[in-house]
PDB file of C-alpha atoms in Angstrom:
ATOM      1  CA  MET F 202       0.000   0.000   0.000  1.00  0.00           C
ATOM      2  CA  PRO F 203       1.487   3.363  -0.945  1.00  0.00           C
ATOM      3  CA  LEU F 204       1.573   5.719   2.006  1.00  0.00           C
ATOM      4  CA  TYR F 205       2.492   8.746  -0.113  1.00  0.00           C
ATOM      5  CA  ALA F 206       5.231   9.402   2.446  1.00  0.00           C
ATOM      6  CA  PRO F 207       6.999  12.175   0.482  1.00  0.00           C
ATOM      7  CA  GLU F 208       3.728  14.109   0.277  1.00  0.00           C
ATOM      8  CA  PHE F 209       2.943  13.445   3.957  1.00  0.00           C
ATOM      9  CA  PHE F 210       6.300  14.757   5.154  1.00  0.00           C
ATOM     10  CA  ALA F 211       6.131  17.693   2.710  1.00  0.00           C
ATOM     11  CA  GLU F 212       2.760  18.655   4.198  1.00  0.00           C
ATOM     12  CA  LEU F 213       4.178  18.180   7.710  1.00  0.00           C
ATOM     13  CA  CYS F 214       6.614  21.018   6.797  1.00  0.00           C
ATOM     14  CA  LEU F 215       9.610  19.997   8.879  1.00  0.00           C
ATOM     15  CA  PRO F 216      12.087  22.842   8.265  1.00  0.00           C
ATOM     16  CA  LEU F 217      15.171  20.754   8.979  1.00  0.00           C
ATOM     17  CA  ALA F 218      18.415  20.873   7.045  1.00  0.00           C
ATOM     18  CA  ASP F 219      19.208  17.901   4.831  1.00  0.00           C
ATOM     19  CA  GLY F 220      15.868  16.132   5.217  1.00  0.00           C
ATOM     20  CA  THR F 221      14.794  13.467   2.727  1.00  0.00           C
ATOM     21  CA  VAL F 222      12.293  10.639   2.395  1.00  0.00           C
ATOM     22  CA  VAL F 223      13.473   7.138   1.570  1.00  0.00           C
ATOM     23  CA  GLY F 224      10.643   4.677   1.124  1.00  0.00           C
ATOM     24  CA  ASN F 225       8.189   5.478   3.917  1.00  0.00           C
ATOM     25  CA  THR F 226      10.816   6.930   6.268  1.00  0.00           C
ATOM     26  CA  TYR F 227      11.981  10.514   6.733  1.00  0.00           C
ATOM     27  CA  PHE F 228      15.673  11.050   7.496  1.00  0.00           C
ATOM     28  CA  ALA F 229      17.324  14.321   8.509  1.00  0.00           C
ATOM     29  CA  ALA F 230      20.618  15.705   9.736  1.00  0.00           C
ATOM     30  CA  PRO F 231      19.284  18.678  11.698  1.00  0.00           C
ATOM     31  CA  ALA F 232      22.669  19.917  12.891  1.00  0.00           C
ATOM     32  CA  PRO F 233      25.455  19.819  10.282  1.00  0.00           C
ATOM     33  CA  ASP F 234      28.234  19.576  12.884  1.00  0.00           C
ATOM     34  CA  SER F 235      26.635  16.659  14.766  1.00  0.00           C
ATOM     35  CA  ALA F 236      26.924  12.937  14.093  1.00  0.00           C
ATOM     36  CA  LEU F 237      23.349  12.473  15.297  1.00  0.00           C
ATOM     37  CA  ARG F 238      20.570  11.957  12.766  1.00  0.00           C
ATOM     38  CA  MET F 239      16.798  11.877  13.007  1.00  0.00           C
ATOM     39  CA  ARG F 240      14.516   9.166  11.596  1.00  0.00           C
ATOM     40  CA  ILE F 241      10.711   9.334  11.451  1.00  0.00           C
ATOM     41  CA  ASP F 242       8.636   6.239  10.641  1.00  0.00           C
ATOM     42  CA  PHE F 243       4.909   5.543  10.582  1.00  0.00           C
ATOM     43  CA  THR F 244       3.859   3.360  13.527  1.00  0.00           C
ATOM     44  CA  ARG F 245       1.650   0.373  12.870  1.00  0.00           C
ATOM     45  CA  THR F 246      -1.307  -0.647  14.990  1.00  0.00           C
ATOM     46  CA  ILE F 247      -2.525  -4.172  15.775  1.00  0.00           C
ATOM     47  CA  HIS F 248      -4.756  -3.972  12.696  1.00  0.00           C
ATOM     48  CA  ALA F 249      -3.256  -4.858   9.317  1.00  0.00           C
ATOM     49  CA  ASP F 250      -2.145  -1.922   7.162  1.00  0.00           C
ATOM     50  CA  THR F 251      -3.292   0.602   9.777  1.00  0.00           C
ATOM     51  CA  TYR F 252      -1.053   3.358  11.112  1.00  0.00           C
ATOM     52  CA  GLY F 253      -1.596   5.155  14.409  1.00  0.00           C
ATOM     53  CA  GLY F 254       1.184   7.702  14.599  1.00  0.00           C
ATOM     54  CA  LEU F 255       4.807   8.488  14.030  1.00  0.00           C
ATOM     55  CA  ARG F 256       7.943   7.194  15.717  1.00  0.00           C
ATOM     56  CA  VAL F 257      10.733   9.771  15.930  1.00  0.00           C
ATOM     57  CA  ALA F 258      14.191   8.372  16.669  1.00  0.00           C
ATOM     58  CA  ILE F 259      17.598   9.941  17.212  1.00  0.00           C
ATOM     59  CA  VAL F 260      20.279   7.765  15.630  1.00  0.00           C
ATOM     60  CA  HIS F 261      24.067   7.757  15.944  1.00  0.00           C
ATOM     61  CA  PRO F 262      25.990   6.174  13.049  1.00  0.00           C
ATOM     62  CA  ASP F 263      28.178   4.056  15.363  1.00  0.00           C
ATOM     63  CA  ARG F 264      26.002   3.490  18.437  1.00  0.00           C
ATOM     64  CA  GLY F 265      22.653   3.091  16.693  1.00  0.00           C
ATOM     65  CA  GLU F 266      19.415   4.410  18.121  1.00  0.00           C
ATOM     66  CA  ILE F 267      20.000   6.743  21.058  1.00  0.00           C
ATOM     67  CA  ASP F 268      16.410   7.720  21.892  1.00  0.00           C
ATOM     68  CA  ALA F 269      12.936   7.461  20.414  1.00  0.00           C
ATOM     69  CA  VAL F 270       9.417   8.695  21.045  1.00  0.00           C
ATOM     70  CA  ALA F 271       6.076   7.520  19.658  1.00  0.00           C
ATOM     71  CA  LEU F 272       3.660  10.287  18.706  1.00  0.00           C
ATOM     72  CA  SER F 273       0.072   9.102  18.448  1.00  0.00           C
ATOM     73  CA  PHE F 274      -2.234  10.660  15.867  1.00  0.00           C
ATOM     74  CA  ALA F 275      -5.072  10.490  18.409  1.00  0.00           C
ATOM     75  CA  GLU F 276      -3.101  12.295  21.137  1.00  0.00           C
ATOM     76  CA  HIS F 277      -2.095  15.064  18.750  1.00  0.00           C
ATOM     77  CA  GLN F 278      -5.604  15.545  17.278  1.00  0.00           C
ATOM     78  CA  THR F 279      -4.355  14.700  13.771  1.00  0.00           C
ATOM     79  CA  PHE F 280      -7.621  13.178  12.572  1.00  0.00           C
ATOM     80  CA  HIS F 281      -9.994  14.835  15.039  1.00  0.00           C
ATOM     81  CA  ARG F 282     -11.925  16.799  12.381  1.00  0.00           C
ATOM     82  CA  ARG F 283     -12.209  13.793  10.079  1.00  0.00           C
ATOM     83  CA  ASP F 284     -13.340  11.510  12.902  1.00  0.00           C
ATOM     84  CA  GLU F 285     -15.870  14.058  14.166  1.00  0.00           C
ATOM     85  CA  ALA F 286     -17.288  14.484  10.657  1.00  0.00           C
ATOM     86  CA  THR F 287     -17.660  10.719  10.179  1.00  0.00           C
ATOM     87  CA  ASN F 288     -18.869  10.060  13.743  1.00  0.00           C
ATOM     88  CA  THR F 289     -15.928   7.743  14.417  1.00  0.00           C
ATOM     89  CA  ARG F 290     -15.872   6.998  18.143  1.00  0.00           C
ATOM     90  CA  PRO F 291     -12.653   6.742  20.197  1.00  0.00           C
ATOM     91  CA  ASP F 292     -13.363   3.077  20.931  1.00  0.00           C
ATOM     92  CA  MET F 293     -13.360   2.157  17.231  1.00  0.00           C
ATOM     93  CA  HIS F 294     -10.132   0.896  15.647  1.00  0.00           C
ATOM     94  CA  ARG F 295     -10.261   3.578  12.912  1.00  0.00           C
ATOM     95  CA  TYR F 296     -10.260   6.493  15.387  1.00  0.00           C
ATOM     96  CA  GLY F 297      -7.080   8.572  15.062  1.00  0.00           C
ATOM     97  CA  THR F 298      -5.573   6.263  12.444  1.00  0.00           C
ATOM     98  CA  PHE F 299      -5.374   5.793   8.707  1.00  0.00           C
ATOM     99  CA  ASP F 300      -5.266   2.607   6.691  1.00  0.00           C
ATOM    100  CA  LYS F 301      -5.176   1.318   3.123  1.00  0.00           C
ATOM    101  CA  TYR F 302      -8.866   2.037   2.550  1.00  0.00           C
ATOM    102  CA  HIS F 303      -9.177   5.562   1.236  1.00  0.00           C
ATOM    103  CA  ARG F 304     -10.800   7.531  -1.555  1.00  0.00           C
ATOM    104  CA  PRO F 305      -9.247   6.930  -4.973  1.00  0.00           C
ATOM    105  CA  GLY F 306      -6.808   9.657  -5.936  1.00  0.00           C
ATOM    106  CA  ARG F 307      -6.439  10.868  -2.346  1.00  0.00           C
ATOM    107  CA  PRO F 308      -3.684   9.967   0.108  1.00  0.00           C
ATOM    108  CA  PRO F 309      -4.617   7.572   2.925  1.00  0.00           C
ATOM    109  CA  TRP F 310      -4.019  10.320   5.495  1.00  0.00           C
ATOM    110  CA  ASP F 311      -6.457  12.684   3.773  1.00  0.00           C
ATOM    111  CA  GLY F 312      -8.045  15.082   6.277  1.00  0.00           C
ATOM    112  CA  ALA F 313      -5.088  15.137   8.660  1.00  0.00           C
ATOM    113  CA  VAL F 314      -4.347  18.296  10.630  1.00  0.00           C
ATOM    114  CA  LEU F 315      -0.611  18.092  11.237  1.00  0.00           C
ATOM    115  CA  THR F 316      -0.050  21.111  13.497  1.00  0.00           C
ATOM    116  CA  GLY F 317      -0.004  19.119  16.757  1.00  0.00           C
ATOM    117  CA  LEU F 318       2.345  16.499  15.354  1.00  0.00           C
ATOM    118  CA  ARG F 319       4.676  19.083  13.937  1.00  0.00           C
ATOM    119  CA  ASP F 320       4.816  20.961  17.243  1.00  0.00           C
ATOM    120  CA  ALA F 321       5.574  17.712  19.100  1.00  0.00           C
ATOM    121  CA  ILE F 322       8.373  16.843  16.666  1.00  0.00           C
ATOM    122  CA  GLU F 323       9.741  20.374  16.966  1.00  0.00           C
ATOM    123  CA  GLY F 324       9.765  20.133  20.767  1.00  0.00           C
ATOM    124  CA  TYR F 325      11.407  16.707  20.792  1.00  0.00           C
ATOM    125  CA  THR F 326      13.992  17.625  18.181  1.00  0.00           C
ATOM    126  CA  SER F 327      14.921  20.883  19.899  1.00  0.00           C
ATOM    127  CA  VAL F 328      16.155  18.871  22.885  1.00  0.00           C
ATOM    128  CA  TRP F 329      18.665  16.989  20.728  1.00  0.00           C
ATOM    129  CA  PHE F 330      19.424  19.728  18.182  1.00  0.00           C
ATOM    130  CA  PRO F 331      19.065  23.156  19.814  1.00  0.00           C
ATOM    131  CA  GLY F 332      18.724  25.878  17.200  1.00  0.00           C
ATOM    132  CA  ALA F 333      18.202  23.427  14.322  1.00  0.00           C
ATOM    133  CA  TRP F 334      14.699  24.687  13.487  1.00  0.00           C
ATOM    134  CA  VAL F 335      14.467  27.529  11.028  1.00  0.00           C
ATOM    135  CA  PRO F 336      11.672  30.034  11.665  1.00  0.00           C
ATOM    136  CA  SER F 337       8.239  28.860  10.607  1.00  0.00           C
ATOM    137  CA  ALA F 338       6.779  29.961   7.306  1.00  0.00           C
ATOM    138  CA  PRO F 339       4.086  32.674   7.491  1.00  0.00           C
ATOM    139  CA  ALA F 340       1.316  30.186   6.635  1.00  0.00           C
ATOM    140  CA  ARG F 341       2.513  27.945   9.451  1.00  0.00           C
ATOM    141  CA  ALA F 342       2.684  30.777  11.960  1.00  0.00           C
ATOM    142  CA  ALA F 343      -0.919  31.711  11.210  1.00  0.00           C
ATOM    143  CA  GLY F 344      -2.055  28.234  12.245  1.00  0.00           C
ATOM    144  CA  ARG F 345      -0.553  28.417  15.708  1.00  0.00           C
ATOM    145  CA  THR F 346      -2.858  29.013  18.623  1.00  0.00           C
ATOM    146  CA  ALA F 347      -0.301  29.713  21.324  1.00  0.00           C
ATOM    147  CA  LEU F 348       0.698  33.321  21.812  1.00  0.00           C
ATOM    148  CA  ARG F 349       3.881  34.583  23.355  1.00  0.00           C
ATOM    149  CA  ALA F 350       3.304  36.285  26.673  1.00  0.00           C
ATOM    150  CA  ALA F 351       4.595  39.818  26.882  1.00  0.00           C
ATOM    151  CA  ALA F 352       7.400  40.404  29.330  1.00  0.00           C
ATOM    152  CA  PRO F 353       6.271  42.112  32.532  1.00  0.00           C
ATOM    153  CA  PRO F 354       7.140  45.810  32.723  1.00  0.00           C
ATOM    154  CA  PRO F 355      10.286  46.567  34.695  1.00  0.00           C
ATOM    155  CA  ALA F 356       9.837  47.797  38.247  1.00  0.00           C
ATOM    156  CA  THR F 357      10.199  51.568  38.401  1.00  0.00           C
ATOM    157  CA  HIS F 358      10.320  51.989  42.156  1.00  0.00           C
ATOM    158  CA  ILE F 359      10.458  49.898  45.279  1.00  0.00           C
ATOM    159  CA  THR F 360       7.825  50.321  47.922  1.00  0.00           C
ATOM    160  CA  SER F 361       8.155  49.108  51.450  1.00  0.00           C
ATOM    161  CA  ARG F 362       5.442  47.992  53.758  1.00  0.00           C
ATOM    162  CA  THR F 363       5.287  49.263  57.308  1.00  0.00           C
ATOM    163  CA  ARG F 364       3.677  47.457  60.152  1.00  0.00           C
TER     164      ARG F 364
END
């Protein structure tokens, strides 16, 4: 079953240096001066040809996998809109997943909202590769819901309390 992985990762918009898709796996070298690499795979569920998330791993060429995290589509609201529109309940095996059954001409992950996944990958990757993320594109920034809090104003005078 084709997963259309290059299109999936292109839509995910990971702004990492030297990122490429090989088969159904995304590989990147986020920091050019580091030996560490990143690998992202689709995670399978207990149902045949059904995928429930992404597995992000940090890999060293000599020591192998250093660390990994599984990011569930359900936990990151990836298919929330699609599942709400089709009345898919959380107790059903299709909730928060995609499989080989999809509309002709459309990718199997059609209807995915990738903002939560991308933010989770960004947070995880920033631990291993500080400063590796380039600023988000304007279209991406518009989709964010979190706002930066303004710094509190500096204190202009000190007051003391008398008893």
